[in-house]
PDB file of C-alpha atoms in Angstrom:
ATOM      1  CA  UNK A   1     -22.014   5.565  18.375  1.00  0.00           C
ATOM      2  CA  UNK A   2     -18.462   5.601  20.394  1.00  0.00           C
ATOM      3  CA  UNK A   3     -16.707   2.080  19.272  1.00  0.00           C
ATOM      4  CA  UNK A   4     -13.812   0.866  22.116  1.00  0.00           C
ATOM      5  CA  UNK A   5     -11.680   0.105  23.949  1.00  0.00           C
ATOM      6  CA  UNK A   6      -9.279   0.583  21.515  1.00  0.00           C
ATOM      7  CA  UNK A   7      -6.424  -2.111  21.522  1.00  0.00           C
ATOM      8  CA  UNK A   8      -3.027  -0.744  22.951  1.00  0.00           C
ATOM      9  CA  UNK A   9      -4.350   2.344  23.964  1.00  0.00           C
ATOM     10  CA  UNK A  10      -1.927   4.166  26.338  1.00  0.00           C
ATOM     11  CA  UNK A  11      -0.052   7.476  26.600  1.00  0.00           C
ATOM     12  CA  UNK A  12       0.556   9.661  23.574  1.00  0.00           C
ATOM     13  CA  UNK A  13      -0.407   8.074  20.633  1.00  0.00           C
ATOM     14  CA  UNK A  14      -0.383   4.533  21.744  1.00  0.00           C
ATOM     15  CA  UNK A  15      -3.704   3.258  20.388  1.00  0.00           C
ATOM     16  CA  UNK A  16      -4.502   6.436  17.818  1.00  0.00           C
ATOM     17  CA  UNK A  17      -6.149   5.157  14.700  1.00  0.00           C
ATOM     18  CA  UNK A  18      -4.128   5.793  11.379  1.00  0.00           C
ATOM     19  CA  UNK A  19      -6.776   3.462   9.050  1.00  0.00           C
ATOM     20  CA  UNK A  20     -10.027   2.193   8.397  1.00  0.00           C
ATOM     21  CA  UNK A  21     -11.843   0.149   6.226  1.00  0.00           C
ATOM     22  CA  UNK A  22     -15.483  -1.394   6.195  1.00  0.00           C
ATOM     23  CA  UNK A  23     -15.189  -5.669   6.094  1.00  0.00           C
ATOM     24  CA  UNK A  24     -18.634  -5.358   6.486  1.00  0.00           C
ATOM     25  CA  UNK A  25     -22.169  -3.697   7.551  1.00  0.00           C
ATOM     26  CA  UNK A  26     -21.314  -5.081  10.601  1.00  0.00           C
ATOM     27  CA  UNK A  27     -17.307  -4.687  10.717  1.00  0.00           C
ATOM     28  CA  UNK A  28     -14.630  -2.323  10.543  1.00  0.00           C
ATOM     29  CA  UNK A  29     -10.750  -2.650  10.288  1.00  0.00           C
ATOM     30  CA  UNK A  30      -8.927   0.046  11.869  1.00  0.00           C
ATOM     31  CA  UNK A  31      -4.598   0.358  12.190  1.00  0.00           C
ATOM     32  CA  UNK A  32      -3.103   1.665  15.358  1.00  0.00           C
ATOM     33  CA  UNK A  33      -0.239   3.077  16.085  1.00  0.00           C
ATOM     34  CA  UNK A  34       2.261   1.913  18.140  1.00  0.00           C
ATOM     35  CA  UNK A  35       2.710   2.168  21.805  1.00  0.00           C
ATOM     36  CA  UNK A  36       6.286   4.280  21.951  1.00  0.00           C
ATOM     37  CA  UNK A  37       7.830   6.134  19.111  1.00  0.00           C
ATOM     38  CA  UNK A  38       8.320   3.296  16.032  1.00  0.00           C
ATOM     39  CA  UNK A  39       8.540   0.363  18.249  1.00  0.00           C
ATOM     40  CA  UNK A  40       6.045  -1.977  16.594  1.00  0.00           C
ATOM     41  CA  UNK A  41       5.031  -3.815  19.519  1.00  0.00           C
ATOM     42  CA  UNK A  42       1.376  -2.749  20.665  1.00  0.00           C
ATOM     43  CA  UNK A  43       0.151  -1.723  17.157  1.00  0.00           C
ATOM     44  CA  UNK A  44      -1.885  -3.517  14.419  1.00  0.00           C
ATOM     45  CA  UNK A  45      -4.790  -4.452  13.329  1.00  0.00           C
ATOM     46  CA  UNK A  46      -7.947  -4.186  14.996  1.00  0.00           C
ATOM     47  CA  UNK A  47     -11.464  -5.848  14.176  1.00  0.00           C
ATOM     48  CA  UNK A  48     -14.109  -3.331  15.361  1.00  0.00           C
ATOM     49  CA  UNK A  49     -17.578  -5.148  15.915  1.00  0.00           C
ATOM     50  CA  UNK A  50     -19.797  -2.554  15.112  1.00  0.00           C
ATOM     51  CA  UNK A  51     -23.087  -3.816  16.990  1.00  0.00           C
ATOM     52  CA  UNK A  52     -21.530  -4.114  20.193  1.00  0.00           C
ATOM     53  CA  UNK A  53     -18.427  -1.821  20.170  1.00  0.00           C
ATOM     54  CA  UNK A  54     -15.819  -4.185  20.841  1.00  0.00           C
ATOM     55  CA  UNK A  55     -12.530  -4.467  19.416  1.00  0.00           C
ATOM     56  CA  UNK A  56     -10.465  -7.381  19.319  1.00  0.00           C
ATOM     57  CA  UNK A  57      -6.385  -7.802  17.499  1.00  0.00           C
ATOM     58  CA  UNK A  58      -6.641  -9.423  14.302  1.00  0.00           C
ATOM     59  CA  UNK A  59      -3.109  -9.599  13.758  1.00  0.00           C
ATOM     60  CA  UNK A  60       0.380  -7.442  14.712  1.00  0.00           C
ATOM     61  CA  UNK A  61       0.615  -5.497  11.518  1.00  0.00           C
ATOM     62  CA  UNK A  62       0.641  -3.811   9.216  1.00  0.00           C
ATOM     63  CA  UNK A  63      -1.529  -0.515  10.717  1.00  0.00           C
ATOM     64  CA  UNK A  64      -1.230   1.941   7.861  1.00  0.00           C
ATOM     65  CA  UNK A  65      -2.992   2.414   4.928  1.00  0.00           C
ATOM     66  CA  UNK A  66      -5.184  -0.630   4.680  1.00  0.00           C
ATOM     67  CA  UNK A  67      -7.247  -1.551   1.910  1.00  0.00           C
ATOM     68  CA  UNK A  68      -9.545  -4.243   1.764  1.00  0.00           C
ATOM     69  CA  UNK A  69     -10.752  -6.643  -1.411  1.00  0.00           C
ATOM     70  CA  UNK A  70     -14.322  -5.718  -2.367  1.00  0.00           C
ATOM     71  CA  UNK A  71     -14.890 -10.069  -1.786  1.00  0.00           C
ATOM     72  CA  UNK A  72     -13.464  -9.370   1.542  1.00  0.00           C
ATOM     73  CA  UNK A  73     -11.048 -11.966   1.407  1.00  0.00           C
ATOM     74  CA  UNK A  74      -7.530 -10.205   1.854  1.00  0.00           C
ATOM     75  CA  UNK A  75      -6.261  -7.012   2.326  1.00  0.00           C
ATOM     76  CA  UNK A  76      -3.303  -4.766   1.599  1.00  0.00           C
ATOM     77  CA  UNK A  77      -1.357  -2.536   4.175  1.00  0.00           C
ATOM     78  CA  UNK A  78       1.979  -0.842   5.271  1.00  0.00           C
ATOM     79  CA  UNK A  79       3.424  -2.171   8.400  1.00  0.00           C
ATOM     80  CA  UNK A  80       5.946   1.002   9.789  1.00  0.00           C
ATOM     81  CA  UNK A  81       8.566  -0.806  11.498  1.00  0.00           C
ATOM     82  CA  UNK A  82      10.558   1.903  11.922  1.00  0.00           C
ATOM     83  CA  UNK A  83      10.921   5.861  10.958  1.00  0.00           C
ATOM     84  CA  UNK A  84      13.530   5.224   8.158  1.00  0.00           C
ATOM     85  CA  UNK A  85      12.937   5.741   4.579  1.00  0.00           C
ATOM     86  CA  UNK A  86      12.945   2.492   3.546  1.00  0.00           C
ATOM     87  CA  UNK A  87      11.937   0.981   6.843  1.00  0.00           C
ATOM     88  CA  UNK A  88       8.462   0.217   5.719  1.00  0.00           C
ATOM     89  CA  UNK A  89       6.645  -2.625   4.724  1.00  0.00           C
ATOM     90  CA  UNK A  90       3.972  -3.585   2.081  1.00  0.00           C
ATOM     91  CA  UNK A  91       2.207  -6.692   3.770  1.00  0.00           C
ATOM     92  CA  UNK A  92      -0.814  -8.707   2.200  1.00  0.00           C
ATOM     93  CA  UNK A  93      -3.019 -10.288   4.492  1.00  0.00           C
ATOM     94  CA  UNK A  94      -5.871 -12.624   5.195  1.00  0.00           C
ATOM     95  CA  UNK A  95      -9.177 -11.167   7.533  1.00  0.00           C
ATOM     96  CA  UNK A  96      -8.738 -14.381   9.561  1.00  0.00           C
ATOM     97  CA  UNK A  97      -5.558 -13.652  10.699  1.00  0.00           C
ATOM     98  CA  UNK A  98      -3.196 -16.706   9.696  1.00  0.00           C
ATOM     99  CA  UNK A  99      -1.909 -15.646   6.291  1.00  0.00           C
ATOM    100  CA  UNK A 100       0.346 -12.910   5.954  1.00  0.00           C
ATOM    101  CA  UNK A 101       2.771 -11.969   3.293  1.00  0.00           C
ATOM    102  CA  UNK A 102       5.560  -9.313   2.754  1.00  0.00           C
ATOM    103  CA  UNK A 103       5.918  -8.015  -0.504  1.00  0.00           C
ATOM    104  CA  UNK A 104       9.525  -7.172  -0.569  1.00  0.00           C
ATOM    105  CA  UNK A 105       9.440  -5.574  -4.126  1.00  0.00           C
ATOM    106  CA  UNK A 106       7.535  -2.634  -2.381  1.00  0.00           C
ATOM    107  CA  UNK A 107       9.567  -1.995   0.555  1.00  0.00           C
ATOM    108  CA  UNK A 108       9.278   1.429   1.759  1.00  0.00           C
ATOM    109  CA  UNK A 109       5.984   2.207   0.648  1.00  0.00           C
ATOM    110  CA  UNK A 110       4.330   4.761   2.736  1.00  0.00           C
ATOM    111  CA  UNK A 111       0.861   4.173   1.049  1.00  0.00           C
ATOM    112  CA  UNK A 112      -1.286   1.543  -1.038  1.00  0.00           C
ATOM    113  CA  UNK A 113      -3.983   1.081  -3.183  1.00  0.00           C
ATOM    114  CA  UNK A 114      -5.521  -1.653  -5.566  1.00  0.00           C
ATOM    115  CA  UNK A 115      -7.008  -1.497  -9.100  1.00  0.00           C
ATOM    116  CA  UNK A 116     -11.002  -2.266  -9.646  1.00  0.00           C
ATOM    117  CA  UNK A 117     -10.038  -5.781 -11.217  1.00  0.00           C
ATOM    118  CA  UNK A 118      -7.991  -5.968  -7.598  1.00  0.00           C
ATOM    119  CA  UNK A 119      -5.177  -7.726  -9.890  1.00  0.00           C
ATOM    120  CA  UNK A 120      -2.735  -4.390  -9.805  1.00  0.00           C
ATOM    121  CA  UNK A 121      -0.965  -2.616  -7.003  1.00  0.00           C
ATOM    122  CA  UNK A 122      -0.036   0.601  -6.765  1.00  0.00           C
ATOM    123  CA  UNK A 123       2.193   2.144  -3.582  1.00  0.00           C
ATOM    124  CA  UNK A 124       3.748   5.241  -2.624  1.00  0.00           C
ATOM    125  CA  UNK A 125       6.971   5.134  -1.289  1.00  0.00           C
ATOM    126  CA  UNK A 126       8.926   7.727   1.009  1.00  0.00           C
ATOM    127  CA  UNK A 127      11.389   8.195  -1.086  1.00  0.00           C
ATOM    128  CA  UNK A 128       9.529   9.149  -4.118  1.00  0.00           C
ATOM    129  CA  UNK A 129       8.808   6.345  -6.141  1.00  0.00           C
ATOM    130  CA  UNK A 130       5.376   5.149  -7.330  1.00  0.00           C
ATOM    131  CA  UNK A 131       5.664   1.232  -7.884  1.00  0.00           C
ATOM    132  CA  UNK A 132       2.692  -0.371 -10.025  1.00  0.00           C
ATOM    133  CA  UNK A 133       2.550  -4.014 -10.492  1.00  0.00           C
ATOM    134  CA  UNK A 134       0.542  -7.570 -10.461  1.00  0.00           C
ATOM    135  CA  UNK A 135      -0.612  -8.307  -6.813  1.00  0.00           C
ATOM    136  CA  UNK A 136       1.438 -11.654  -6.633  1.00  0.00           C
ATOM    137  CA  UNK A 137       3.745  -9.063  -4.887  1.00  0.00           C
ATOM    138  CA  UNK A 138       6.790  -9.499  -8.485  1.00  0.00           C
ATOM    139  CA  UNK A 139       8.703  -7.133  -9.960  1.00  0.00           C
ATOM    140  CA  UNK A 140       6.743  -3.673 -10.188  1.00  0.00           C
ATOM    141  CA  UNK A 141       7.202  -0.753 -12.724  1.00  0.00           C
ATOM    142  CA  UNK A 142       8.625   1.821 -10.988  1.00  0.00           C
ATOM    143  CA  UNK A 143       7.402   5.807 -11.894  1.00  0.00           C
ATOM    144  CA  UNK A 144       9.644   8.741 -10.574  1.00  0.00           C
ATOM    145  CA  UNK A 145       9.284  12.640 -10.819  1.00  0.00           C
ATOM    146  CA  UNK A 146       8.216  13.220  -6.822  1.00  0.00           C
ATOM    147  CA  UNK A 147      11.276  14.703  -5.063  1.00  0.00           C
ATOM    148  CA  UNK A 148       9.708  13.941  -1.371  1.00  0.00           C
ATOM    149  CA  UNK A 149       7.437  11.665   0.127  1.00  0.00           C
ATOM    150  CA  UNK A 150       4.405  10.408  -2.003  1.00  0.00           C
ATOM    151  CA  UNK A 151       1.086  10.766   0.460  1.00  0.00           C
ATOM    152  CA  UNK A 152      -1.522   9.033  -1.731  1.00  0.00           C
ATOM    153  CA  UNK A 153      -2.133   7.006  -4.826  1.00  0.00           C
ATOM    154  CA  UNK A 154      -5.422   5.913  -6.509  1.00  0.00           C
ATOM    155  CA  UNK A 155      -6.570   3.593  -9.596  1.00  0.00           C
ATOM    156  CA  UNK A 156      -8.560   5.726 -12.199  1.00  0.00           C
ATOM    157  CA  UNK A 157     -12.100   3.302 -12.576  1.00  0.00           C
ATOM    158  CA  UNK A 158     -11.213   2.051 -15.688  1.00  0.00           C
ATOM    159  CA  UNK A 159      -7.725   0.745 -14.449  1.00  0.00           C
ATOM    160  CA  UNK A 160      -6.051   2.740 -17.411  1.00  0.00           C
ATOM    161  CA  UNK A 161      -4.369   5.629 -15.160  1.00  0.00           C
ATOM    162  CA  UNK A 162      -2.656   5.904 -11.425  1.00  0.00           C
ATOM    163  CA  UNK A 163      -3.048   9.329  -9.731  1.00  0.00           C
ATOM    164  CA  UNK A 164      -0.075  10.015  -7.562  1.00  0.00           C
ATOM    165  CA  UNK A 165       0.556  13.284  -4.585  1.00  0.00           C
ATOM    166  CA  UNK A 166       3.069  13.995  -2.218  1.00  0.00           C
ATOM    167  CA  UNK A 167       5.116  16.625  -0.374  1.00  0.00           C
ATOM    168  CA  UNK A 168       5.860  18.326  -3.424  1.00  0.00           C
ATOM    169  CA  UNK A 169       2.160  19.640  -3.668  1.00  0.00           C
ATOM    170  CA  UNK A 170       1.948  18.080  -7.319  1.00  0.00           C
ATOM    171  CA  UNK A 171      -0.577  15.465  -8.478  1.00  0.00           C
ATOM    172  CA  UNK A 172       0.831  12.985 -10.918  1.00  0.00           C
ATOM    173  CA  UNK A 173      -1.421  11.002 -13.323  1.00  0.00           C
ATOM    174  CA  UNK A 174       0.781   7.626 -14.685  1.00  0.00           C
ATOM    175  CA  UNK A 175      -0.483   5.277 -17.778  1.00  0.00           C
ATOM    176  CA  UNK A 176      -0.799   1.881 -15.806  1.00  0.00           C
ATOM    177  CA  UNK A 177       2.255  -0.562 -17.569  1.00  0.00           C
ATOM    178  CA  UNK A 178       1.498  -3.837 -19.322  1.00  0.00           C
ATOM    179  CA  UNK A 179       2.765  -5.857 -15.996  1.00  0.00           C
ATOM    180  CA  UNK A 180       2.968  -9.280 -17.974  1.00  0.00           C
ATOM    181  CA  UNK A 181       6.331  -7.136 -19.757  1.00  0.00           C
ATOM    182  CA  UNK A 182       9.617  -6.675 -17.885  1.00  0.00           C
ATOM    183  CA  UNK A 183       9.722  -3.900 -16.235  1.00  0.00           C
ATOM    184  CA  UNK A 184      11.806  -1.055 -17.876  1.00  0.00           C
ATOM    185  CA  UNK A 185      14.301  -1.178 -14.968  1.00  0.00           C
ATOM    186  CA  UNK A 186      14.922  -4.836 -15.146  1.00  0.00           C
ATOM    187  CA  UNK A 187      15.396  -5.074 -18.867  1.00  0.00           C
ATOM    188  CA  UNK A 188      18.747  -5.556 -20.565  1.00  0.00           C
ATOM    189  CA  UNK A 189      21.278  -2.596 -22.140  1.00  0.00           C
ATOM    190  CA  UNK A 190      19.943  -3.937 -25.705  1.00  0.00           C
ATOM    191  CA  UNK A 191      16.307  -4.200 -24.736  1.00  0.00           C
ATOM    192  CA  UNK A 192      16.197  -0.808 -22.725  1.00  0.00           C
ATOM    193  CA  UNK A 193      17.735   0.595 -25.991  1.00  0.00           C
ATOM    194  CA  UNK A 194      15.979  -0.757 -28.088  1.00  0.00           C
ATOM    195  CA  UNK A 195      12.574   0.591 -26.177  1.00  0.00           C
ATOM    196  CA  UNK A 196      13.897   3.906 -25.873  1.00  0.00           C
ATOM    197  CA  UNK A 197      14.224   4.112 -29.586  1.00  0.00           C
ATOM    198  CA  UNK A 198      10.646   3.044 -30.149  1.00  0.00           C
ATOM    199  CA  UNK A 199       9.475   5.715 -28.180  1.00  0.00           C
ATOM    200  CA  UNK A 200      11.281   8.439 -30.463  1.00  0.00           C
ATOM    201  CA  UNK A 201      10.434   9.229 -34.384  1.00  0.00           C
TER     202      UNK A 201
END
């Protein structure tokens, strides 16, 4: 079963799909690139009616890595406005289009994915970093040890661990942080003292 016309399909890879994720027996969301290089005009989202092929724009971005609530209600994706490191976008959305919201906390994330309570994010950035934190879109915990680009990230199923990979050809496993706590990063001299030392004997 062949699904199309694909939305802002055209020469190269106008209209290639980078993502897709089941709404419903019935639906799928797919992301598709852009029509010329990282110009984001002519990409999005695209809701895929599965009984009669046809695919209509739900919204301009994001296109890349989308992941959908298991209620069906919202989503998660990266919207690739340009090919910068930190040109990237984390974007929270509604499947009816009208609400969309950019998590600037996670900018530059290259990939996404959300816990099984689907209170927790976790994203993969280009430049390295893993950033875990609530889905409100605050302040995330921020994990580094990748030297390149970070490719994928998943939620163990009992929440406690995130599983990070990337150009380096390593896979990472991270404890997920407390996320009602300041993040490390964000803390004071005294306080990020002061944790340091409870971590030692």
């Amino acid at each position: 079963h062949v699904l199309g016309p694909v939305p802002f399909a055209g020469d190269g890879f106008a209209g290639g799909i980078d993502s897709l994720a089941f709404l419903d027996q019935d639906r799928i969301l797919a992301g598709i690139w852009p029509q010329t290089g990282w110009d984001p005009a002519g990409a999005g989202l695209a809701l895929f009616d599965l009984r009669d092929g046809t695919g209509t724009v739900l919204s301009k971005k994001p296109q890349k890595s989308v992941v959908i609530s298991r209620t069906g209600r919202f989503g998660l994706g990266v919207d690739e406005r340009d090919g910068s490191r930190t040109g990237s976008e984390l974007v929270r959305f509604s499947l009816d289009g009208k609400a969309q919201t950019t998590l600037e906390a996670y900018r530059g994330a290259w990939v996404v994915a959300m816990d099984p309570t689907e209170t927790l994010i976790a994203s993969g950035s280009q430049d390295g970093t893993v950033r875990v934190g609530p889905i409100s879109g605050a302040e995330p915990h921020l994990f580094l040890g990748h030297p390149g680009r970070v490719w994928a990230v998943a939620f163990s199923p009992d929440g406690r661990w995130v599983a990070s990979a990337g150009e380096d050809k390593t896979i990472r496993l991270w404890p997920v942080p407390d996320v009602t706590k300041t993040p490390l990063h964000k803390r004071s001299h005294e306080e990020f003292l002061a944790t340091l030392r409870s971590w030692t004997n």
